[in-house]
Amino acid sequence: MVTGTTSLVLSDRYSRENPAPASASPIICNRSHLNYDICSINSPTVLDPKASTFYVTGHTISKPQVEKIQPYPRKWDKFRMNRIKEFNLTSGPPSPPCMVQHNATALVFSVGGYDGDFFSDFYDEFIPLFITINSLFSGKDLVLVISNVRGWWIWRYADLLQSFNKHPIINLDNDTTTHCFPSATIGLMSLDLKSKNPKPTTNSKIILQFHQLLEKTYGHNHSSNSPSLKTRPQLVLAGRRGAIGRLIMNRAEVKKVAEDEGFDVVEFDPKYAIPMHEVYALLSSSHVLVGVHGAALTHLLFLRPGSVLVQVVPLATEWLAERCFGILAREMDLDYMDYKIGVGESSLVDKYGKDHMALKDPAGFLEKNRGWTSMTVETYLKKQNVRLDLDRFRGYLKKAFVKAKAFMDREG
């Protein structure tokens, strides 16, 4: 079990720790953060979607200013950023005529990182959107302007988007109309999952607050699935069916052991076709979530605070497991346990033999191969599956049951 008080670092220091310099320019950009750039246009502006350009109006400046920005909060990730549309912000040439007038400021961002990746949907998009709105626009009227968006994404998250903003979103991928705004912000703040020294912030409850938004959005849909009707703690066993790597090879046996230890077990294979309110109903009425490190564990955001999360950690993924889900689990006030597999539980034994450096010394293997390269990602994340030691894992399930039963008796 992981212990300690490690906390997320919020990257909301745009307005607190890195104030923009005084300037007569209507365009101000802050590029000091590792994860994101963010620009503001503090003047009326016209957006031309065809040119991906914001033109400043109503402001005279002797020397025209031009800025470029890709509004996605993972600027260190070159692979993803190559897929993100770039925007031009200019105070120079005259703007095209305005066709649609808006009385609310524009908040512009992209959702084009990894299409269909549930982890990215929340960690790179919705949580940064929540942080940005609550840090810079609390109580203010906004129009969400989104690029690199897919129709399925809008359908999938329609309810959540409405919880952020009352206005219809502007989808820049199928819009050719010029839009006028009194001001605009381009880019999103983000959680700092790469910080080497995470520490509490002035708003360390941001993840709990985001969970409250999820509950407000989806919680009213599952009144018929009240957790008070359960007599045994419910454990959700998250799978990766259809995914590449990190499968539980003895999943049926793991389910049987969990049932023997007193759980009602629900096998859950995330699919985009399942309505979000159904997924939320399942997780928020459960007491334990178990899964191998991977995007499915993002569903920890749907658990009730006080629930139990057991993350199965494959070889070499300890740092990733902690940064992606361990820290967030504690921020969610979950009772977090990590099950680090042994060499004999990794399918890599069959490929390399137990004495190979990739198994005996994963840290050395990563260092030798220059960290997380395409080769090491292929080895540890795509080729590695797990076969859990049932006797050892049973011990974790026993502890999880005690915690879950106490939570169920207390909260239902």
mmCIF file of N, CA and C in Angstrom, residues 259-381:
data_model
loop_
_atom_site.group_PDB
_atom_site.id
_atom_site.type_symbol
_atom_site.label_atom_id
_atom_site.label_comp_id
_atom_site.label_asym_id
_atom_site.label_seq_id
_atom_site.Cartn_x
_atom_site.Cartn_y
_atom_site.Cartn_z
ATOM 1 N N GLU A 259 -14.965 -13.002 -5.054
ATOM 2 C CA GLU A 259 -16.283 -13.449 -4.581
ATOM 3 C C GLU A 259 -16.142 -14.287 -3.311
ATOM 4 N N ASP A 260 -15.114 -15.119 -3.255
ATOM 5 C CA ASP A 260 -14.880 -15.927 -2.061
ATOM 6 C C ASP A 260 -14.580 -15.046 -0.851
ATOM 7 N N GLU A 261 -14.004 -13.884 -1.091
ATOM 8 C CA GLU A 261 -13.667 -12.983 0.014
ATOM 9 C C GLU A 261 -14.837 -12.090 0.424
ATOM 10 N N GLY A 262 -15.999 -12.267 -0.220
ATOM 11 C CA GLY A 262 -17.196 -11.565 0.237
ATOM 12 C C GLY A 262 -17.722 -10.474 -0.657
ATOM 13 N N PHE A 263 -17.114 -10.280 -1.832
ATOM 14 C CA PHE A 263 -17.550 -9.217 -2.733
ATOM 15 C C PHE A 263 -18.595 -9.715 -3.726
ATOM 16 N N ASP A 264 -19.500 -8.834 -4.103
ATOM 17 C CA ASP A 264 -20.246 -8.980 -5.339
ATOM 18 C C ASP A 264 -19.392 -8.349 -6.429
ATOM 19 N N VAL A 265 -19.035 -9.125 -7.445
ATOM 20 C CA VAL A 265 -18.090 -8.660 -8.458
ATOM 21 C C VAL A 265 -18.816 -8.350 -9.758
ATOM 22 N N VAL A 266 -18.549 -7.174 -10.298
ATOM 23 C CA VAL A 266 -19.073 -6.770 -11.603
ATOM 24 C C VAL A 266 -17.887 -6.589 -12.530
ATOM 25 N N GLU A 267 -17.849 -7.342 -13.621
ATOM 26 C CA GLU A 267 -16.804 -7.157 -14.622
ATOM 27 C C GLU A 267 -17.184 -5.991 -15.529
ATOM 28 N N PHE A 268 -16.235 -5.095 -15.729
ATOM 29 C CA PHE A 268 -16.507 -3.860 -16.455
ATOM 30 C C PHE A 268 -15.455 -3.670 -17.540
ATOM 31 N N ASP A 269 -15.895 -3.707 -18.780
ATOM 32 C CA ASP A 269 -15.031 -3.427 -19.919
ATOM 33 C C ASP A 269 -15.490 -2.118 -20.555
ATOM 34 N N PRO A 270 -14.757 -1.038 -20.323
ATOM 35 C CA PRO A 270 -15.206 0.268 -20.821
ATOM 36 C C PRO A 270 -15.376 0.286 -22.333
ATOM 37 N N LYS A 271 -16.481 0.866 -22.774
ATOM 38 C CA LYS A 271 -16.753 1.041 -24.192
ATOM 39 C C LYS A 271 -17.399 2.406 -24.390
ATOM 40 N N TYR A 272 -17.021 3.066 -25.467
ATOM 41 C CA TYR A 272 -17.573 4.394 -25.714
ATOM 42 C C TYR A 272 -19.065 4.351 -26.023
ATOM 43 N N ALA A 273 -19.568 3.191 -26.418
ATOM 44 C CA ALA A 273 -20.996 3.098 -26.738
ATOM 45 C C ALA A 273 -21.869 3.099 -25.491
ATOM 46 N N ILE A 274 -21.282 2.823 -24.317
ATOM 47 C CA ILE A 274 -22.071 2.806 -23.082
ATOM 48 C C ILE A 274 -22.319 4.244 -22.652
ATOM 49 N N PRO A 275 -23.588 4.656 -22.457
ATOM 50 C CA PRO A 275 -23.867 6.029 -22.024
ATOM 51 C C PRO A 275 -23.140 6.362 -20.725
ATOM 52 N N MET A 276 -22.688 7.581 -20.629
ATOM 53 C CA MET A 276 -21.899 7.987 -19.476
ATOM 54 C C MET A 276 -22.675 7.860 -18.173
ATOM 55 N N HIS A 277 -23.965 8.139 -18.193
ATOM 56 C CA HIS A 277 -24.715 8.069 -16.939
ATOM 57 C C HIS A 277 -24.807 6.634 -16.433
ATOM 58 N N GLU A 278 -24.761 5.649 -17.348
ATOM 59 C CA GLU A 278 -24.768 4.247 -16.919
ATOM 60 C C GLU A 278 -23.431 3.871 -16.281
ATOM 61 N N VAL A 279 -22.343 4.345 -16.867
ATOM 62 C CA VAL A 279 -21.026 4.084 -16.305
ATOM 63 C C VAL A 279 -20.913 4.737 -14.929
ATOM 64 N N TYR A 280 -21.378 5.965 -14.836
ATOM 65 C CA TYR A 280 -21.314 6.672 -13.554
ATOM 66 C C TYR A 280 -22.163 5.955 -12.502
ATOM 67 N N ALA A 281 -23.326 5.479 -12.896
ATOM 68 C CA ALA A 281 -24.201 4.775 -11.955
ATOM 69 C C ALA A 281 -23.509 3.546 -11.385
ATOM 70 N N LEU A 282 -22.818 2.793 -12.245
ATOM 71 C CA LEU A 282 -22.123 1.594 -11.786
ATOM 72 C C LEU A 282 -21.025 1.946 -10.793
ATOM 73 N N LEU A 283 -20.155 2.875 -11.162
ATOM 74 C CA LEU A 283 -19.002 3.186 -10.310
ATOM 75 C C LEU A 283 -19.408 3.882 -9.028
ATOM 76 N N SER A 284 -20.350 4.795 -9.108
ATOM 77 C CA SER A 284 -20.707 5.570 -7.916
ATOM 78 C C SER A 284 -21.538 4.769 -6.928
ATOM 79 N N SER A 285 -22.039 3.607 -7.345
ATOM 80 C CA SER A 285 -22.774 2.744 -6.416
ATOM 81 C C SER A 285 -21.915 1.576 -5.942
ATOM 82 N N SER A 286 -20.628 1.596 -6.296
ATOM 83 C CA SER A 286 -19.716 0.517 -5.919
ATOM 84 C C SER A 286 -18.822 0.956 -4.766
ATOM 85 N N HIS A 287 -18.076 -0.013 -4.250
ATOM 86 C CA HIS A 287 -17.237 0.252 -3.083
ATOM 87 C C HIS A 287 -15.759 0.041 -3.362
ATOM 88 N N VAL A 288 -15.435 -0.722 -4.412
ATOM 89 C CA VAL A 288 -14.042 -0.997 -4.766
ATOM 90 C C VAL A 288 -13.916 -1.012 -6.283
ATOM 91 N N LEU A 289 -12.820 -0.437 -6.771
ATOM 92 C CA LEU A 289 -12.460 -0.545 -8.185
ATOM 93 C C LEU A 289 -11.078 -1.188 -8.248
ATOM 94 N N VAL A 290 -10.974 -2.271 -9.031
ATOM 95 C CA VAL A 290 -9.715 -2.987 -9.212
ATOM 96 C C VAL A 290 -9.387 -2.998 -10.703
ATOM 97 N N GLY A 291 -8.160 -2.694 -11.047
ATOM 98 C CA GLY A 291 -7.765 -2.757 -12.448
ATOM 99 C C GLY A 291 -6.273 -2.594 -12.612
ATOM 100 N N VAL A 292 -5.773 -3.026 -13.752
ATOM 101 C CA VAL A 292 -4.368 -2.842 -14.099
ATOM 102 C C VAL A 292 -4.161 -1.406 -14.558
ATOM 103 N N HIS A 293 -2.989 -0.870 -14.285
ATOM 104 C CA HIS A 293 -2.669 0.488 -14.713
ATOM 105 C C HIS A 293 -3.037 0.688 -16.184
ATOM 106 N N GLY A 294 -3.868 1.689 -16.440
ATOM 107 C CA GLY A 294 -4.331 1.973 -17.790
ATOM 108 C C GLY A 294 -5.483 2.958 -17.738
ATOM 109 N N ALA A 295 -5.951 3.361 -18.909
ATOM 110 C CA ALA A 295 -6.952 4.426 -19.010
ATOM 111 C C ALA A 295 -8.235 4.118 -18.253
ATOM 112 N N ALA A 296 -8.593 2.829 -18.110
ATOM 113 C CA ALA A 296 -9.840 2.480 -17.429
ATOM 114 C C ALA A 296 -9.863 2.973 -15.989
ATOM 115 N N LEU A 297 -8.700 3.113 -15.366
ATOM 116 C CA LEU A 297 -8.665 3.562 -13.978
ATOM 117 C C LEU A 297 -9.009 5.040 -13.837
ATOM 118 N N THR A 298 -9.117 5.757 -14.951
ATOM 119 C CA THR A 298 -9.618 7.125 -14.904
ATOM 120 C C THR A 298 -11.009 7.165 -14.290
ATOM 121 N N HIS A 299 -11.715 6.046 -14.332
ATOM 122 C CA HIS A 299 -13.046 5.967 -13.730
ATOM 123 C C HIS A 299 -13.015 6.128 -12.215
ATOM 124 N N LEU A 300 -11.830 6.197 -11.619
ATOM 125 C CA LEU A 300 -11.767 6.491 -10.191
ATOM 126 C C LEU A 300 -12.460 7.813 -9.878
ATOM 127 N N LEU A 301 -12.536 8.701 -10.859
ATOM 128 C CA LEU A 301 -13.209 9.985 -10.669
ATOM 129 C C LEU A 301 -14.699 9.821 -10.415
ATOM 130 N N PHE A 302 -15.255 8.650 -10.765
ATOM 131 C CA PHE A 302 -16.684 8.400 -10.587
ATOM 132 C C PHE A 302 -16.992 7.748 -9.247
ATOM 133 N N LEU A 303 -15.960 7.266 -8.551
ATOM 134 C CA LEU A 303 -16.176 6.640 -7.254
ATOM 135 C C LEU A 303 -16.553 7.678 -6.214
ATOM 136 N N ARG A 304 -17.260 7.225 -5.180
ATOM 137 C CA ARG A 304 -17.532 8.118 -4.061
ATOM 138 C C ARG A 304 -16.274 8.250 -3.194
ATOM 139 N N PRO A 305 -15.963 9.452 -2.708
ATOM 140 C CA PRO A 305 -14.853 9.589 -1.764
ATOM 141 C C PRO A 305 -15.031 8.623 -0.593
ATOM 142 N N GLY A 306 -13.958 7.948 -0.234
ATOM 143 C CA GLY A 306 -14.021 6.923 0.801
ATOM 144 C C GLY A 306 -14.035 5.516 0.248
ATOM 145 N N SER A 307 -14.293 5.377 -1.066
ATOM 146 C CA SER A 307 -14.233 4.068 -1.713
ATOM 147 C C SER A 307 -12.783 3.598 -1.804
ATOM 148 N N VAL A 308 -12.609 2.369 -2.278
ATOM 149 C CA VAL A 308 -11.283 1.760 -2.348
ATOM 150 C C VAL A 308 -10.865 1.610 -3.808
ATOM 151 N N LEU A 309 -9.616 1.979 -4.099
ATOM 152 C CA LEU A 309 -9.038 1.740 -5.415
ATOM 153 C C LEU A 309 -7.833 0.833 -5.249
ATOM 154 N N VAL A 310 -7.811 -0.274 -5.999
ATOM 155 C CA VAL A 310 -6.652 -1.171 -6.028
ATOM 156 C C VAL A 310 -6.091 -1.129 -7.440
ATOM 157 N N GLN A 311 -4.911 -0.547 -7.575
ATOM 158 C CA GLN A 311 -4.254 -0.458 -8.879
ATOM 159 C C GLN A 311 -3.201 -1.555 -8.976
ATOM 160 N N VAL A 312 -3.343 -2.415 -9.985
ATOM 161 C CA VAL A 312 -2.336 -3.439 -10.263
ATOM 162 C C VAL A 312 -1.252 -2.790 -11.111
ATOM 163 N N VAL A 313 -0.017 -2.842 -10.624
ATOM 164 C CA VAL A 313 1.087 -2.106 -11.238
ATOM 165 C C VAL A 313 2.046 -3.082 -11.914
ATOM 166 N N PRO A 314 2.073 -3.119 -13.252
ATOM 167 C CA PRO A 314 3.012 -3.999 -13.963
ATOM 168 C C PRO A 314 4.453 -3.563 -13.747
ATOM 169 N N LEU A 315 5.392 -4.418 -14.143
ATOM 170 C CA LEU A 315 6.801 -4.096 -14.030
ATOM 171 C C LEU A 315 7.125 -2.803 -14.774
ATOM 172 N N ALA A 316 7.946 -1.959 -14.147
ATOM 173 C CA ALA A 316 8.494 -0.723 -14.725
ATOM 174 C C ALA A 316 7.506 0.424 -14.781
ATOM 175 N N THR A 317 6.273 0.226 -14.319
ATOM 176 C CA THR A 317 5.270 1.290 -14.447
ATOM 177 C C THR A 317 4.979 1.983 -13.121
ATOM 178 N N GLU A 318 5.817 1.790 -12.114
ATOM 179 C CA GLU A 318 5.535 2.352 -10.796
ATOM 180 C C GLU A 318 5.381 3.875 -10.839
ATOM 181 N N TRP A 319 6.290 4.550 -11.538
ATOM 182 C CA TRP A 319 6.216 6.017 -11.609
ATOM 183 C C TRP A 319 4.956 6.466 -12.330
ATOM 184 N N LEU A 320 4.655 5.815 -13.457
ATOM 185 C CA LEU A 320 3.443 6.163 -14.201
ATOM 186 C C LEU A 320 2.197 5.912 -13.363
ATOM 187 N N ALA A 321 2.160 4.772 -12.681
ATOM 188 C CA ALA A 321 0.991 4.426 -11.877
ATOM 189 C C ALA A 321 0.750 5.449 -10.785
ATOM 190 N N GLU A 322 1.825 5.896 -10.155
ATOM 191 C CA GLU A 322 1.683 6.883 -9.086
ATOM 192 C C GLU A 322 1.237 8.227 -9.641
ATOM 193 N N ARG A 323 1.888 8.685 -10.708
ATOM 194 C CA ARG A 323 1.584 10.015 -11.236
ATOM 195 C C ARG A 323 0.208 10.085 -11.873
ATOM 196 N N CYS A 324 -0.189 9.034 -12.546
ATOM 197 C CA CYS A 324 -1.479 9.071 -13.251
ATOM 198 C C CYS A 324 -2.661 8.826 -12.328
ATOM 199 N N PHE A 325 -2.505 7.891 -11.382
ATOM 200 C CA PHE A 325 -3.678 7.483 -10.606
ATOM 201 C C PHE A 325 -3.475 7.488 -9.094
ATOM 202 N N GLY A 326 -2.270 7.204 -8.612
ATOM 203 C CA GLY A 326 -2.069 7.176 -7.172
ATOM 204 C C GLY A 326 -2.311 8.527 -6.528
ATOM 205 N N ILE A 327 -1.706 9.568 -7.083
ATOM 206 C CA ILE A 327 -1.880 10.905 -6.542
ATOM 207 C C ILE A 327 -3.337 11.336 -6.626
ATOM 208 N N LEU A 328 -3.954 11.089 -7.780
ATOM 209 C CA LEU A 328 -5.357 11.482 -7.964
ATOM 210 C C LEU A 328 -6.279 10.741 -7.019
ATOM 211 N N ALA A 329 -5.990 9.475 -6.764
ATOM 212 C CA ALA A 329 -6.829 8.700 -5.847
ATOM 213 C C ALA A 329 -6.834 9.326 -4.458
ATOM 214 N N ARG A 330 -5.666 9.765 -3.989
ATOM 215 C CA ARG A 330 -5.615 10.399 -2.680
ATOM 216 C C ARG A 330 -6.288 11.761 -2.699
ATOM 217 N N GLU A 331 -6.155 12.492 -3.808
ATOM 218 C CA GLU A 331 -6.861 13.770 -3.925
ATOM 219 C C GLU A 331 -8.379 13.575 -3.900
ATOM 220 N N MET A 332 -8.825 12.425 -4.369
ATOM 221 C CA MET A 332 -10.251 12.090 -4.349
ATOM 222 C C MET A 332 -10.700 11.544 -2.998
ATOM 223 N N ASP A 333 -9.780 11.464 -2.043
ATOM 224 C CA ASP A 333 -10.057 10.889 -0.722
ATOM 225 C C ASP A 333 -10.465 9.422 -0.830
ATOM 226 N N LEU A 334 -9.872 8.720 -1.793
ATOM 227 C CA LEU A 334 -10.083 7.283 -1.898
ATOM 228 C C LEU A 334 -9.089 6.560 -0.996
ATOM 229 N N ASP A 335 -9.444 5.346 -0.600
ATOM 230 C CA ASP A 335 -8.516 4.495 0.136
ATOM 231 C C ASP A 335 -7.716 3.721 -0.916
ATOM 232 N N TYR A 336 -6.493 4.155 -1.137
ATOM 233 C CA TYR A 336 -5.722 3.680 -2.288
ATOM 234 C C TYR A 336 -4.755 2.575 -1.896
ATOM 235 N N MET A 337 -4.724 1.511 -2.694
ATOM 236 C CA MET A 337 -3.775 0.417 -2.538
ATOM 237 C C MET A 337 -3.148 0.152 -3.904
ATOM 238 N N ASP A 338 -1.837 -0.097 -3.919
ATOM 239 C CA ASP A 338 -1.233 -0.507 -5.183
ATOM 240 C C ASP A 338 -0.627 -1.896 -5.010
ATOM 241 N N TYR A 339 -0.884 -2.721 -5.989
ATOM 242 C CA TYR A 339 -0.388 -4.102 -6.002
ATOM 243 C C TYR A 339 0.686 -4.177 -7.065
ATOM 244 N N LYS A 340 1.960 -4.114 -6.636
ATOM 245 C CA LYS A 340 3.080 -4.184 -7.573
ATOM 246 C C LYS A 340 3.365 -5.654 -7.867
ATOM 247 N N ILE A 341 3.246 -6.028 -9.114
ATOM 248 C CA ILE A 341 3.423 -7.434 -9.459
ATOM 249 C C ILE A 341 4.887 -7.848 -9.306
ATOM 250 N N GLY A 342 5.091 -9.139 -9.080
ATOM 251 C CA GLY A 342 6.431 -9.692 -9.071
ATOM 252 C C GLY A 342 6.818 -10.160 -10.463
ATOM 253 N N VAL A 343 8.097 -10.468 -10.623
ATOM 254 C CA VAL A 343 8.605 -10.902 -11.928
ATOM 255 C C VAL A 343 7.813 -12.090 -12.461
ATOM 256 N N GLY A 344 7.499 -13.048 -11.577
ATOM 257 C CA GLY A 344 6.786 -14.234 -12.024
ATOM 258 C C GLY A 344 5.360 -13.981 -12.466
ATOM 259 N N GLU A 345 4.826 -12.788 -12.184
ATOM 260 C CA GLU A 345 3.452 -12.455 -12.579
ATOM 261 C C GLU A 345 3.395 -11.717 -13.916
ATOM 262 N N SER A 346 4.533 -11.456 -14.515
ATOM 263 C CA SER A 346 4.590 -10.735 -15.783
ATOM 264 C C SER A 346 4.711 -11.705 -16.943
ATOM 265 N N SER A 347 3.969 -11.435 -18.000
ATOM 266 C CA SER A 347 4.065 -12.271 -19.201
ATOM 267 C C SER A 347 5.397 -12.099 -19.912
ATOM 268 N N LEU A 348 6.164 -11.073 -19.528
ATOM 269 C CA LEU A 348 7.468 -10.869 -20.160
ATOM 270 C C LEU A 348 8.428 -12.005 -19.848
ATOM 271 N N VAL A 349 8.164 -12.754 -18.777
ATOM 272 C CA VAL A 349 8.987 -13.919 -18.474
ATOM 273 C C VAL A 349 8.971 -14.906 -19.631
ATOM 274 N N ASP A 350 7.787 -15.098 -20.229
ATOM 275 C CA ASP A 350 7.662 -16.037 -21.340
ATOM 276 C C ASP A 350 8.449 -15.569 -22.561
ATOM 277 N N LYS A 351 8.594 -14.252 -22.707
ATOM 278 C CA LYS A 351 9.264 -13.709 -23.891
ATOM 279 C C LYS A 351 10.777 -13.621 -23.703
ATOM 280 N N TYR A 352 11.209 -13.168 -22.509
ATOM 281 C CA TYR A 352 12.621 -12.886 -22.305
ATOM 282 C C TYR A 352 13.329 -13.860 -21.355
ATOM 283 N N GLY A 353 12.556 -14.529 -20.476
ATOM 284 C CA GLY A 353 13.175 -15.308 -19.413
ATOM 285 C C GLY A 353 13.362 -14.442 -18.183
ATOM 286 N N LYS A 354 13.248 -15.053 -17.013
ATOM 287 C CA LYS A 354 13.220 -14.282 -15.776
ATOM 288 C C LYS A 354 14.532 -13.583 -15.452
ATOM 289 N N ASP A 355 15.630 -13.993 -16.099
ATOM 290 C CA ASP A 355 16.920 -13.383 -15.816
ATOM 291 C C ASP A 355 17.276 -12.226 -16.754
ATOM 292 N N HIS A 356 16.375 -11.894 -17.662
ATOM 293 C CA HIS A 356 16.623 -10.780 -18.588
ATOM 294 C C HIS A 356 16.585 -9.460 -17.822
ATOM 295 N N MET A 357 17.393 -8.513 -18.267
ATOM 296 C CA MET A 357 17.484 -7.222 -17.600
ATOM 297 C C MET A 357 16.138 -6.514 -17.531
ATOM 298 N N ALA A 358 15.292 -6.707 -18.536
ATOM 299 C CA ALA A 358 13.980 -6.053 -18.555
ATOM 300 C C ALA A 358 13.123 -6.466 -17.367
ATOM 301 N N LEU A 359 13.412 -7.655 -16.796
ATOM 302 C CA LEU A 359 12.651 -8.131 -15.641
ATOM 303 C C LEU A 359 13.431 -7.982 -14.338
ATOM 304 N N LYS A 360 14.716 -8.284 -14.368
ATOM 305 C CA LYS A 360 15.507 -8.210 -13.144
ATOM 306 C C LYS A 360 15.798 -6.776 -12.727
ATOM 307 N N ASP A 361 15.943 -5.883 -13.697
ATOM 308 C CA ASP A 361 16.304 -4.497 -13.407
ATOM 309 C C ASP A 361 15.589 -3.547 -14.366
ATOM 310 N N PRO A 362 14.254 -3.385 -14.206
ATOM 311 C CA PRO A 362 13.518 -2.506 -15.132
ATOM 312 C C PRO A 362 14.057 -1.079 -15.164
ATOM 313 N N ALA A 363 14.452 -0.547 -13.997
ATOM 314 C CA ALA A 363 14.980 0.822 -13.979
ATOM 315 C C ALA A 363 16.247 0.919 -14.811
ATOM 316 N N GLY A 364 17.129 -0.072 -14.679
ATOM 317 C CA GLY A 364 18.344 -0.082 -15.479
ATOM 318 C C GLY A 364 18.059 -0.269 -16.955
ATOM 319 N N PHE A 365 17.063 -1.094 -17.268
ATOM 320 C CA PHE A 365 16.683 -1.328 -18.657
ATOM 321 C C PHE A 365 16.158 -0.045 -19.289
ATOM 322 N N LEU A 366 15.338 0.704 -18.522
ATOM 323 C CA LEU A 366 14.826 1.983 -19.026
ATOM 324 C C LEU A 366 15.967 2.968 -19.241
ATOM 325 N N GLU A 367 16.894 3.035 -18.276
ATOM 326 C CA GLU A 367 18.014 3.965 -18.403
ATOM 327 C C GLU A 367 18.884 3.598 -19.599
ATOM 328 N N LYS A 368 19.139 2.322 -19.764
ATOM 329 C CA LYS A 368 19.971 1.863 -20.876
ATOM 330 C C LYS A 368 19.351 2.227 -22.212
ATOM 331 N N ASN A 369 18.019 2.212 -22.280
ATOM 332 C CA ASN A 369 17.313 2.484 -23.535
ATOM 333 C C ASN A 369 16.731 3.895 -23.588
ATOM 334 N N ARG A 370 17.324 4.788 -22.796
ATOM 335 C CA ARG A 370 17.003 6.219 -22.814
ATOM 336 C C ARG A 370 15.558 6.516 -22.434
ATOM 337 N N GLY A 371 15.086 5.804 -21.403
ATOM 338 C CA GLY A 371 13.773 6.105 -20.836
ATOM 339 C C GLY A 371 12.631 5.529 -21.643
ATOM 340 N N TRP A 372 11.512 6.290 -21.626
ATOM 341 C CA TRP A 372 10.308 5.794 -22.300
ATOM 342 C C TRP A 372 10.381 6.142 -23.783
ATOM 343 N N THR A 373 10.984 5.239 -24.523
ATOM 344 C CA THR A 373 11.058 5.342 -25.970
ATOM 345 C C THR A 373 10.020 4.400 -26.577
ATOM 346 N N SER A 374 9.913 4.399 -27.882
ATOM 347 C CA SER A 374 8.947 3.511 -28.533
ATOM 348 C C SER A 374 9.220 2.051 -28.191
ATOM 349 N N MET A 375 10.495 1.707 -28.008
ATOM 350 C CA MET A 375 10.838 0.328 -27.697
ATOM 351 C C MET A 375 10.414 -0.064 -26.287
ATOM 352 N N THR A 376 10.681 0.803 -25.302
ATOM 353 C CA THR A 376 10.316 0.460 -23.926
ATOM 354 C C THR A 376 8.805 0.544 -23.711
ATOM 355 N N VAL A 377 8.155 1.473 -24.399
ATOM 356 C CA VAL A 377 6.683 1.513 -24.350
ATOM 357 C C VAL A 377 6.117 0.214 -24.898
ATOM 358 N N GLU A 378 6.672 -0.242 -26.006
ATOM 359 C CA GLU A 378 6.225 -1.501 -26.602
ATOM 360 C C GLU A 378 6.443 -2.656 -25.623
ATOM 361 N N THR A 379 7.574 -2.660 -24.935
ATOM 362 C CA THR A 379 7.911 -3.754 -24.023
ATOM 363 C C THR A 379 6.996 -3.777 -22.810
ATOM 364 N N TYR A 380 6.918 -2.671 -22.097
ATOM 365 C CA TYR A 380 6.253 -2.673 -20.793
ATOM 366 C C TYR A 380 4.764 -2.353 -20.838
ATOM 367 N N LEU A 381 4.341 -1.587 -21.834
ATOM 368 C CA LEU A 381 2.932 -1.182 -21.877
ATOM 369 C C LEU A 381 2.103 -1.956 -22.898
#
